[in-house]
CSV table of C-alpha atoms in Angstrom, one decimal:
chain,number,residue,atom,x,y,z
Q,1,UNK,CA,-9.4,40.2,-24.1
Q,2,UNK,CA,-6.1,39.2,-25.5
Q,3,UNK,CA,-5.5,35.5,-26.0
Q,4,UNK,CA,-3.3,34.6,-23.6
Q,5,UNK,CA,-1.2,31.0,-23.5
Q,6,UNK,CA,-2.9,30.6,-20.3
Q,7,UNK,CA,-5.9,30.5,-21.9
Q,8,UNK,CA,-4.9,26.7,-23.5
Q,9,UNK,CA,-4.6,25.4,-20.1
Q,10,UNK,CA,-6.9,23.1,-18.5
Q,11,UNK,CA,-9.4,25.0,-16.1
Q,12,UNK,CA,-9.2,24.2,-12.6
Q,13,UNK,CA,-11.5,25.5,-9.6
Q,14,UNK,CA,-9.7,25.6,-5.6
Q,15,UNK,CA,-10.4,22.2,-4.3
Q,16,UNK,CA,-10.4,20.8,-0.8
Q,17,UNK,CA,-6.7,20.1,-1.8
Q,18,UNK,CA,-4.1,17.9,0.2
Q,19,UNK,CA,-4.5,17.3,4.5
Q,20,UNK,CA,-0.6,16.0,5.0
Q,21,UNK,CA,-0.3,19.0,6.9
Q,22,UNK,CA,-3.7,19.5,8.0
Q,23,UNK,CA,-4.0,21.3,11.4
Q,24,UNK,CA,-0.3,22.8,10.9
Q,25,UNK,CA,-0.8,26.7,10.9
Q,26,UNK,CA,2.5,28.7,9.5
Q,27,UNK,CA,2.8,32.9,10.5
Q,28,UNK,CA,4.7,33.5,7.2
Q,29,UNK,CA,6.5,36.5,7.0
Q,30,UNK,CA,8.5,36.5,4.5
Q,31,UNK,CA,8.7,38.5,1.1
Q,32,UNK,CA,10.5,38.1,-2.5
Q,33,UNK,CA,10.5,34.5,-3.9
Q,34,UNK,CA,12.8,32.2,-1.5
Q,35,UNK,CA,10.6,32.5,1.7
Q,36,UNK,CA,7.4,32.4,-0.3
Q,37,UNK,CA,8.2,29.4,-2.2
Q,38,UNK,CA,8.9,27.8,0.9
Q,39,UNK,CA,5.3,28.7,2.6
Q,40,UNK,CA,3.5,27.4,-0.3
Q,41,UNK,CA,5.3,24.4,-0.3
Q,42,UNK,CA,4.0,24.0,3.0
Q,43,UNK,CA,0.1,25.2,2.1
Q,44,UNK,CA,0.1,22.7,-1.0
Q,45,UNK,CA,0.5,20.2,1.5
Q,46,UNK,CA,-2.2,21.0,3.4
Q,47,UNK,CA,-0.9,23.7,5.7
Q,48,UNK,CA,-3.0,26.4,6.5
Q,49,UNK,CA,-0.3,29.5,6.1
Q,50,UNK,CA,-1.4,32.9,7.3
Q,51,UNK,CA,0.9,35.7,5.1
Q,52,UNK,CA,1.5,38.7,7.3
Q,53,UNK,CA,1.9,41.9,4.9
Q,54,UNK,CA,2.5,45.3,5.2
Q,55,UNK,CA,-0.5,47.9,5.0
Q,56,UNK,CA,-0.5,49.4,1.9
Q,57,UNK,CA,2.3,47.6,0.2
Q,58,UNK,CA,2.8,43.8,1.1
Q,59,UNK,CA,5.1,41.7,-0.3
Q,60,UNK,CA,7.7,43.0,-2.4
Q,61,UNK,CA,7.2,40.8,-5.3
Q,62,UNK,CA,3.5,42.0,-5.5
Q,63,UNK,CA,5.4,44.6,-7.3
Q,64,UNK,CA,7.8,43.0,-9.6
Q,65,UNK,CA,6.8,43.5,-13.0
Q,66,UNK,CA,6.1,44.1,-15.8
Q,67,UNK,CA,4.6,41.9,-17.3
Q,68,UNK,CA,1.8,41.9,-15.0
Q,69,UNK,CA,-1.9,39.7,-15.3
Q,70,UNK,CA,-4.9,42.5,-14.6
Q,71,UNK,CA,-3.1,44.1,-12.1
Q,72,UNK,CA,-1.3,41.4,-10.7
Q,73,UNK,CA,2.6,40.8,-10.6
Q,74,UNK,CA,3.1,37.3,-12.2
Q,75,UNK,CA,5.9,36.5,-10.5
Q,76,UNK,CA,3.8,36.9,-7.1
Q,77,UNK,CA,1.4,35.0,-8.6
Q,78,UNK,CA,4.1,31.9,-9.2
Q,79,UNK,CA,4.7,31.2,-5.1
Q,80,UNK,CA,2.3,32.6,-3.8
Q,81,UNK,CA,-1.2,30.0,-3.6
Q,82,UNK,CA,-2.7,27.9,-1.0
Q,83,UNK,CA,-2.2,31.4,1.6
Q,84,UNK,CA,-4.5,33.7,3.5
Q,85,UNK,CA,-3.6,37.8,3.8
Q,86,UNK,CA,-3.9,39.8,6.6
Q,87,UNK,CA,-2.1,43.2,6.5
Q,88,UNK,CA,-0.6,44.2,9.8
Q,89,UNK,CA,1.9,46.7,11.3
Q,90,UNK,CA,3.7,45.2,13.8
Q,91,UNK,CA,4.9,48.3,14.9
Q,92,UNK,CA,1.5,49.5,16.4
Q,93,UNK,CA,0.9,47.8,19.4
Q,94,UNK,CA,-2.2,46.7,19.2
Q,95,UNK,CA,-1.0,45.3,15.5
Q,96,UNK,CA,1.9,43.6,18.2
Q,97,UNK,CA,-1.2,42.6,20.2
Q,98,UNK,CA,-2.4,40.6,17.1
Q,99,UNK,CA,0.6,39.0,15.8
Q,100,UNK,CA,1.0,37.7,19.4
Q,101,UNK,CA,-2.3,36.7,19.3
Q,102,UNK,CA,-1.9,34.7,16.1
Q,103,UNK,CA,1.7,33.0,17.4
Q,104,UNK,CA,0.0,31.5,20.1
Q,105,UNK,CA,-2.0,29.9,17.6
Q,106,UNK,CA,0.6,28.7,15.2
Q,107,UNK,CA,3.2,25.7,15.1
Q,108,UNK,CA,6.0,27.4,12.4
Q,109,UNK,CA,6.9,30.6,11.8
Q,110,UNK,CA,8.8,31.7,8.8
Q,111,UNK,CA,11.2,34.9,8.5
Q,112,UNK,CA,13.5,36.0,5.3
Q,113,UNK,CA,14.6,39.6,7.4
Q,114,UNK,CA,17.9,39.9,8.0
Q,115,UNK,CA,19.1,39.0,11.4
Q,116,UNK,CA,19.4,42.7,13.4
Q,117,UNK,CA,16.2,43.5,11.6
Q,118,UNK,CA,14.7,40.5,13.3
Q,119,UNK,CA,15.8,41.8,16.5
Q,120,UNK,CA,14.7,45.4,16.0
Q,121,UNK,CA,11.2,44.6,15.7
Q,122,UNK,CA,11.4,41.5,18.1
Q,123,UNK,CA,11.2,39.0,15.6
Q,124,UNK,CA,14.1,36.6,16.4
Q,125,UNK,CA,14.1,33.1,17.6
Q,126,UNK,CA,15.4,34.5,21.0
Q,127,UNK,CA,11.7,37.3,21.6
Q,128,UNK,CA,9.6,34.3,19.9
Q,129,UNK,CA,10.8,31.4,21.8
Q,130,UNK,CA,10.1,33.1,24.9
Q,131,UNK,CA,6.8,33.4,24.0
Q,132,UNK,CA,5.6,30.4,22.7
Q,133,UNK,CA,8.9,27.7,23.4
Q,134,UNK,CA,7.6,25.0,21.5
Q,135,UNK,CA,7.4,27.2,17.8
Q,136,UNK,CA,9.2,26.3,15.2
Q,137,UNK,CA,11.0,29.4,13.8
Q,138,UNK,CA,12.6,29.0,10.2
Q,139,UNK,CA,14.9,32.2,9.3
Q,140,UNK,CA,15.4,32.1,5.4
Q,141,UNK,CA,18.2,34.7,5.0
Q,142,UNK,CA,21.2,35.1,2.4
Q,143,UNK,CA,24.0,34.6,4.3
Q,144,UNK,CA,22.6,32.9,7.8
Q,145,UNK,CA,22.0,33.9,11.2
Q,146,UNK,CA,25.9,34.0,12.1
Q,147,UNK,CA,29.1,34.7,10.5
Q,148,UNK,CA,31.1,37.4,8.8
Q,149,UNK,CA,28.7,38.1,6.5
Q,150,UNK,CA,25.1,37.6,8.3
Q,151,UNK,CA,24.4,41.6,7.9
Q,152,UNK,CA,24.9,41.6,4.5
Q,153,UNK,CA,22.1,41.8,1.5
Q,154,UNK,CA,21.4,39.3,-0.6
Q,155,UNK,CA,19.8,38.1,-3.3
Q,156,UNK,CA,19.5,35.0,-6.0
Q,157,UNK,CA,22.1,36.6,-8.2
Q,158,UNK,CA,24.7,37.3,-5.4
Q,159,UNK,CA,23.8,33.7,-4.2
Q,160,UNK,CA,24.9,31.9,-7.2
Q,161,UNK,CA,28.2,33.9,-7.5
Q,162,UNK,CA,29.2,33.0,-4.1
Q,163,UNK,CA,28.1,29.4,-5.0
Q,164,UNK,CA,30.5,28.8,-7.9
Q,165,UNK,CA,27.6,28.0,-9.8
Q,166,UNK,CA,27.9,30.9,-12.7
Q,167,UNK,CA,31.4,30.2,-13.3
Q,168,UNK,CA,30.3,27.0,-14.7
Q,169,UNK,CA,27.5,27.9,-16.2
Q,170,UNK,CA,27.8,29.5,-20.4
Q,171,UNK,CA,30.7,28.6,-22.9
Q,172,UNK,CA,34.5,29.4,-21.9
Q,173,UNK,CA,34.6,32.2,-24.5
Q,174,UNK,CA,31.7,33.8,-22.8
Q,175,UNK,CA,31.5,36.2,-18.9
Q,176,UNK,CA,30.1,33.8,-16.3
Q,177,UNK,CA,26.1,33.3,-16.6
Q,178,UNK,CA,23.4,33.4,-14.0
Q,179,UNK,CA,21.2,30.5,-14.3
Q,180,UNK,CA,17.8,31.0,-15.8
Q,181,UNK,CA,15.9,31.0,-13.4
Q,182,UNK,CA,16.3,31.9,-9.5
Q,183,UNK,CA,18.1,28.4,-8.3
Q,184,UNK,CA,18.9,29.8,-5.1
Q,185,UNK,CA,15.7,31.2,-4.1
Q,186,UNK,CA,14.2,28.1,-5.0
Q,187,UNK,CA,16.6,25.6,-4.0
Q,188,UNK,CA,16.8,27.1,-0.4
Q,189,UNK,CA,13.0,27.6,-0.5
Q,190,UNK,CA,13.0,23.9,-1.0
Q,191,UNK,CA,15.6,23.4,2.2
Q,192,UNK,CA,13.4,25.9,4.2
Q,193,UNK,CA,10.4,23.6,3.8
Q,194,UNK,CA,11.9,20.3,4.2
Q,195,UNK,CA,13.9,21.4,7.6
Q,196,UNK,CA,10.7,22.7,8.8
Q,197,UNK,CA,8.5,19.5,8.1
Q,198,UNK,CA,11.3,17.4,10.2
Q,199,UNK,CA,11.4,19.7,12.8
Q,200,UNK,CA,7.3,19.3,13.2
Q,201,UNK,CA,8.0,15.3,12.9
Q,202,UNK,CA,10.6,15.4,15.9
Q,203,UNK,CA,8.5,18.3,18.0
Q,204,UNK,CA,5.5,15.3,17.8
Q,205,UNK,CA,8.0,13.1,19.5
Q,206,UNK,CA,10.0,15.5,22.0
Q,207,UNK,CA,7.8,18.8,22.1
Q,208,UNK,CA,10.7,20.9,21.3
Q,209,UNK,CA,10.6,23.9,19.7
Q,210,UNK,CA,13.6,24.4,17.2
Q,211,UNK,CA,15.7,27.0,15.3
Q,212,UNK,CA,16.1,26.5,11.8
Q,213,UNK,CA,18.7,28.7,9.8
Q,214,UNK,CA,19.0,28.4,6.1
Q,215,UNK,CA,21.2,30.2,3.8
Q,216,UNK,CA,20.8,31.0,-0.2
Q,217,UNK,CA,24.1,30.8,-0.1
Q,218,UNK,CA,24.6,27.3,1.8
Q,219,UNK,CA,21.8,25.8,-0.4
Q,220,UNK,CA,22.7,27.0,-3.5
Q,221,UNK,CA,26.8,25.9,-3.1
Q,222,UNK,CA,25.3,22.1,-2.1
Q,223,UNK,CA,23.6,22.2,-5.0
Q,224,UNK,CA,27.3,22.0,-6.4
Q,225,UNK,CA,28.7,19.2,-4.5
Q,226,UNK,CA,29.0,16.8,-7.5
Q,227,UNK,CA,31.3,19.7,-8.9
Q,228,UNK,CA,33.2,20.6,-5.8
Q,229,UNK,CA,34.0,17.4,-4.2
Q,230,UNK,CA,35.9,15.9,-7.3
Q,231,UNK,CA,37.8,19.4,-7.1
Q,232,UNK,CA,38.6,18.5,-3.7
Q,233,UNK,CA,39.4,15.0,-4.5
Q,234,UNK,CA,41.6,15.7,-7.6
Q,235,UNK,CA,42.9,19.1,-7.1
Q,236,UNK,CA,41.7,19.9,-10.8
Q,237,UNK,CA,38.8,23.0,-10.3
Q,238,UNK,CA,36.4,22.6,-12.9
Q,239,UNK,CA,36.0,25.4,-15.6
Q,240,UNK,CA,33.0,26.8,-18.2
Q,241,UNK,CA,32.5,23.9,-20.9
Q,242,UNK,CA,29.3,24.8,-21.9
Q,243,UNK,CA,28.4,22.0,-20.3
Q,244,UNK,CA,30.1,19.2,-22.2
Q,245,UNK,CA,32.6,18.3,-19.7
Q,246,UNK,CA,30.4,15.8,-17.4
Q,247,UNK,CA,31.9,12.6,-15.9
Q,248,UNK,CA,29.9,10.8,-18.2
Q,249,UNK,CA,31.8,10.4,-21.3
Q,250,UNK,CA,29.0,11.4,-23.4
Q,251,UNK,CA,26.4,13.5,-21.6
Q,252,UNK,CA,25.8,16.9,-23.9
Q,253,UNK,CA,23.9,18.7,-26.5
Q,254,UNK,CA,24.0,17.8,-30.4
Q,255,UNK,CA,22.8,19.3,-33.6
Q,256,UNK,CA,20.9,17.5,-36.0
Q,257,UNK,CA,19.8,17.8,-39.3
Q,258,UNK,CA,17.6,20.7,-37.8
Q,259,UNK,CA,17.1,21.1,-34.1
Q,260,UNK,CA,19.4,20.4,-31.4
Q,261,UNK,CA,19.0,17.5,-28.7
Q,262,UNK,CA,20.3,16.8,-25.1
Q,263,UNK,CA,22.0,12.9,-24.7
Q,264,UNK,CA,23.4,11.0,-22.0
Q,265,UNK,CA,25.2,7.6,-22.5
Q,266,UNK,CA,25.4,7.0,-19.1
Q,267,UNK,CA,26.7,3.3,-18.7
Q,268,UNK,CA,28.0,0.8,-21.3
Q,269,UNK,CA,24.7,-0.5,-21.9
Q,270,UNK,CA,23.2,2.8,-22.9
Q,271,UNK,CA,26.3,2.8,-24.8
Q,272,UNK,CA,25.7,-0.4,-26.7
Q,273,UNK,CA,21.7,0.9,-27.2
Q,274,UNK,CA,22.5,4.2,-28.6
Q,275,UNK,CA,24.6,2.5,-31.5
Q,276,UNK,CA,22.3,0.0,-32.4
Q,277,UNK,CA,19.6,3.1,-32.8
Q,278,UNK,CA,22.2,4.9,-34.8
Q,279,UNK,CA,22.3,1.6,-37.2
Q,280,UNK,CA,25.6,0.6,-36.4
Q,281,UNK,CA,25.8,-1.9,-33.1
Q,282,UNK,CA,29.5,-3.2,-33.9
Q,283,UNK,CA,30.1,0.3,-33.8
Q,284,UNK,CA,29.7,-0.4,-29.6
Q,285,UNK,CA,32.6,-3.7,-29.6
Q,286,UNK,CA,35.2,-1.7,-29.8
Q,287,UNK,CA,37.1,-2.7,-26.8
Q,288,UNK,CA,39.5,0.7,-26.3
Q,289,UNK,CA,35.7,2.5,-25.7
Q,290,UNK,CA,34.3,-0.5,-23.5
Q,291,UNK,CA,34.2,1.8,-20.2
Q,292,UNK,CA,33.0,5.1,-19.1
Q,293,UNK,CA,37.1,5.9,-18.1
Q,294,UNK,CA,38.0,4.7,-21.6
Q,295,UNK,CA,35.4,7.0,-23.4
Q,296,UNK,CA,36.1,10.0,-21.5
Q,297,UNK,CA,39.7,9.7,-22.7
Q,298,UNK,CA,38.5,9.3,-26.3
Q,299,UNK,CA,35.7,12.3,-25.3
Q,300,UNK,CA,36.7,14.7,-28.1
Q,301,UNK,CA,36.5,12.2,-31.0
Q,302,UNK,CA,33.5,10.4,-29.9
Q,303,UNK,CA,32.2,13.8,-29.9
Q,304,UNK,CA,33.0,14.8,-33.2
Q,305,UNK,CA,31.4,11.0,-34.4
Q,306,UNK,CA,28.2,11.1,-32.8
Q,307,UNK,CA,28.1,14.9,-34.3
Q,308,UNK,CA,28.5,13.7,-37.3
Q,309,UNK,CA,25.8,10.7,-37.2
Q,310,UNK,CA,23.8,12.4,-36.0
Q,311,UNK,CA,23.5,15.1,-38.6
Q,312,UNK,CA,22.4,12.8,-40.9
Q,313,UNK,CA,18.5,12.9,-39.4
Q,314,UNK,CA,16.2,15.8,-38.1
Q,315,UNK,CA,15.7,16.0,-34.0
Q,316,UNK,CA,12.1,14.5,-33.7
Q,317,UNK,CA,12.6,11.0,-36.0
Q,318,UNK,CA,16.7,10.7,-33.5
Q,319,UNK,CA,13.9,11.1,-30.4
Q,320,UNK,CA,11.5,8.6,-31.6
Q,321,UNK,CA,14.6,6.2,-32.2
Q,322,UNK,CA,16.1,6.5,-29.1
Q,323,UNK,CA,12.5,6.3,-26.7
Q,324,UNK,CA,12.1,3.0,-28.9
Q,325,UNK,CA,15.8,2.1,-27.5
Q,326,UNK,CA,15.5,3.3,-24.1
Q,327,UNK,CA,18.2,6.1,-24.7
Q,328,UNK,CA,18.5,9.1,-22.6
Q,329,UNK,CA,17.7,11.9,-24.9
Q,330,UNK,CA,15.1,15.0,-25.0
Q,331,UNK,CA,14.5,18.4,-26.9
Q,332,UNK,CA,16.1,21.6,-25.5
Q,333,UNK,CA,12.2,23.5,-25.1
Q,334,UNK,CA,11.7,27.0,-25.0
Q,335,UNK,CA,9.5,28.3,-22.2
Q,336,UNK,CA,6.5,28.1,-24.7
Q,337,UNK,CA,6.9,24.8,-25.6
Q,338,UNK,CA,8.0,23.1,-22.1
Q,339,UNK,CA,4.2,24.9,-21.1
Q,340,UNK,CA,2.8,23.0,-24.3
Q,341,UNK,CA,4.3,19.8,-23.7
Q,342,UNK,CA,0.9,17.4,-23.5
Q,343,UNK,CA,2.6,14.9,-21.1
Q,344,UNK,CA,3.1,17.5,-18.4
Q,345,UNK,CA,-0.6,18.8,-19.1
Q,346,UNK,CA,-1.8,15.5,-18.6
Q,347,UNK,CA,-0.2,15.0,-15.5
Q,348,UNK,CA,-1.7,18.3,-14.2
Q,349,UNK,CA,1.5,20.1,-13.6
Q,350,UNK,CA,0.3,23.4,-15.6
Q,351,UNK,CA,-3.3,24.6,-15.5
Q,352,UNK,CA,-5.2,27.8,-15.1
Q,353,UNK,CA,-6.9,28.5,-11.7
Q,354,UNK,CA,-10.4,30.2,-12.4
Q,355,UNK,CA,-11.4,32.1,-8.8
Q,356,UNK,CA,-14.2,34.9,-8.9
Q,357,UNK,CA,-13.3,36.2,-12.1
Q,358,UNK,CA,-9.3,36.1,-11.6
Q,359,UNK,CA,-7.3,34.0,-14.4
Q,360,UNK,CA,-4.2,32.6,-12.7
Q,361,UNK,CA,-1.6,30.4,-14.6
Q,362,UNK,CA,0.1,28.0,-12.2
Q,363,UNK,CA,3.0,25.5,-12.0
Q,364,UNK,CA,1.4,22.5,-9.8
Q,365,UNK,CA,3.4,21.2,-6.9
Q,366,UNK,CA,4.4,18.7,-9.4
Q,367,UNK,CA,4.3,15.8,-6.7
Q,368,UNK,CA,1.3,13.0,-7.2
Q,369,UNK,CA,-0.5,11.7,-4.4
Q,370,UNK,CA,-2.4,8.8,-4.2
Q,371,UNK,CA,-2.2,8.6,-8.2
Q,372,UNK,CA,-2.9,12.6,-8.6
Q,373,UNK,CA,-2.5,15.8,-9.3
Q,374,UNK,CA,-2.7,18.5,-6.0
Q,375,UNK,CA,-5.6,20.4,-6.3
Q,376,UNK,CA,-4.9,23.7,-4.6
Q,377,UNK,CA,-7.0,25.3,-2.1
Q,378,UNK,CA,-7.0,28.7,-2.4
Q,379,UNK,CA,-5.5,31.3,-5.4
Q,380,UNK,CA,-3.0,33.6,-4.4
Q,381,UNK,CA,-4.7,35.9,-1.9
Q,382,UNK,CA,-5.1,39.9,-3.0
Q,383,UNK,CA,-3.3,42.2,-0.4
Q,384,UNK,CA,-5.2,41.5,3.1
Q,385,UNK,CA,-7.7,39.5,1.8
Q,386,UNK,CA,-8.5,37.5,4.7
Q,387,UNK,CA,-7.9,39.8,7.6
Q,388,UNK,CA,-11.5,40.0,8.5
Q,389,UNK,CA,-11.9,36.2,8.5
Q,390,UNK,CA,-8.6,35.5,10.6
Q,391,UNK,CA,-9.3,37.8,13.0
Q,392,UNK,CA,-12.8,37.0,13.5
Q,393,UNK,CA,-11.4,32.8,13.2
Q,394,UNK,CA,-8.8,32.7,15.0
Q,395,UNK,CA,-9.0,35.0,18.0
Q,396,UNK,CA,-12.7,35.7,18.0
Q,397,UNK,CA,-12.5,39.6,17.3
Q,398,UNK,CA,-16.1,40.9,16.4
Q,399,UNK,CA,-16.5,43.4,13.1
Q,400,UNK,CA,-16.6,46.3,15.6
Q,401,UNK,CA,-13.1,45.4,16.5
Q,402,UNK,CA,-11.7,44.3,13.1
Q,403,UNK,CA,-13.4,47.8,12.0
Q,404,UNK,CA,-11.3,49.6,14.3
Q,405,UNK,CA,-8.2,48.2,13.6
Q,406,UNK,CA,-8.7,48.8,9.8
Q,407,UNK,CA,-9.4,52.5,10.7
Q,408,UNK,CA,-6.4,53.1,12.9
Q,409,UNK,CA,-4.4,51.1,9.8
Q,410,UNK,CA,-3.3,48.5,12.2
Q,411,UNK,CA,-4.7,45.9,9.5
């Protein structure tokens, strides 16, 4: 086999992982990247999250490639751990008969379909809550549950031009650029989670049930509220600097004598540090630069003197200088190297998950706990994986039963 980078990381085996959440069952239904993020936020913490798929096909993402790993679609492979798989078509009714089966079970549920599609197949808050009043339902949608534009399709990329977000994102002489990665789909992923872990703190105190609505849309233009609220302060809309026009004075990228570097002289004492690193601490008296305001007035040919200091050195000996000074400063990695970096190795934030033969590179939860790395549970689960085991778990069906079900491709 092919050396792969995944084969540097560290090894890991499914552990008992984390309990925060233990006894907390999700019904997640969702598919793509924003919903599934969310779930597995959820199972890392020690929910047990049951992913409903489609016979046959499952989640869309299972399909998203190249590249792929053996078979498997990378990028389902990136949110998709800590999860059990039962295929099921709801639209048999004994497969109805099952899911109903399993909501009585569970505390959360988690949706990304669109809002009539949740009340074609009698998925909506409204069907659910009748059932089972105290569930909490989390709809993960593009544009929300209500408004002009709750029908609509939508994706990451549509999310981040309604946001505002790619305007401001590349060089002025350059179109508008997505950012590189799916901020949206993360970022309301992120909301999805957190709205549904408050929502199971206040049902422990009132035994409520609640709806939860979340938006790529919402989350990903709150994500800019540092940008739009000085617009709305000021007047002045913000345009494409290539990021260089912060409200910190100094707060941007610079060439060296090789590589580039990221700095940020965030407050006059950071100010004062960076000179006296650069070998010139009288440079930091002048009084016209003594504030933040002053600086920023000044931007354009503080720019141009840092630029030219700094050229005089290559990017790793300006690094060690300024960690030695406690000045904010870093490399600008490529994907390869931000996977190779030994500090985020260390702290167990990229390793390779080694289950019955399957290879799996992950990106840890990136949270410690008790002075650790999470440990997950389970791998990403193969299409329907579990369905024998959650049938025969959680509502007692016998193999004879499960058997059936699989021949009639209910499961």
């Amino acid at each position: 086999m092919t050396d792969l980078p995944l084969d540097r990381l560290p090894g890991l085996a499914c552990g008992t992982g984390l309990d925060l959440l233990a006894e907390v069952t999700v019904l997640d239904l969702t598919t793509s990247i924003a919903g599934p993020y969310a779930t597995m936020l959820l199972g890392d913490l020690g929910a047990r999250v049951i992913k409903l798929e489609r016979p046959g096909q499952g989640d869309d993402a299972r399909a998203w490639g190249p590249p792929f790993l053996e078979g498997e679609s990378l990028w389902f492979l990136a949110v998709n751990r800590n999860k059990e798989s039962l295929t099921l078509d709801l639209r048999q009714a004994q497969g109805r008969a099952v899911f109903e089966g399993l909501l009585a079970k569970a505390d959360l549920l988690v949706t990304n379909q669109p809002p009539a599609v949740q009340r074609k197949l009698g998925l909506d808050y409204a069907t659910l809550s009748a059932l089972k009043p105290d569930l909490i339902f989390t709809s993960l949608t593009g544009f929300g549950l209500t408004g002009a534009r709750a029908e609509q399709a939508c994706y990451d990329l549509i999310a981040e031009g309604y946001s505002g977000v790619m305007d401001l994102t590349g060089t002025p002489d350059r179109p508008a650029q997505k950012v590189g990665a799916p901020a949206a789909d993360l970022l309301a992923g992120q909301d999805a989670a957190l709205a549904s872990l408050a929502a199971l703190f206040a049902r422990q105190r009132d035994g409520k049930g609640r709806l939860l609505d979340v938006a790529l849309v919402e989350s990903m233009t709150r994500f800019m509220a540092c940008r739009i609220l000085p617009y709305l302060g000021s007047g002045e809309v913000p345009a494409r600097s290539g990021g260089t026009d912060s409200v910190i004075a100094v707060y941007q990228t610079f060439e060296t004598a090789d590589q580039p570097l990221t700095l940020g002289l965030g407050s006059d004492a950071i100010w004062r540090r960076f000179w006296q690193a650069v070998g010139k601490p009288e440079r930091a008296e002048h009084p016209e630069e003594g504030s933040n305001a002053k600086r920023r007035a000044k931007r354009a040919d503080l720019v141009a003197e840092i630029q030219t200091a700094l050229a005089a050195q290559g990017r790793d000996a300006w690094l060690a200088a300024f960690a030695t000074a406690r000045v904010p400063a870093g490399p600008i990695n490529r994907v390869d190297e931000v996977t190779a970096d030994p500090a985020l190795i260390d702290r167990g934030l990229f390793y390779r998950l080694e289950d019955e033969g399957r290879r799996l590179p992950q990106v840890g939860l990136g949270i410690q706990v008790d002075g650790a790395a999470v440990t997950p549970r389970l791998p990403p689960p193969l299409l329907g994986q579990h369905k024998a085991s959650l049938l025969a778990d959680l509502l007692g069906y016998d193999k004879d039963k499960i058997d059936a079900l699989a021949a009639q491709g209910v499961i």
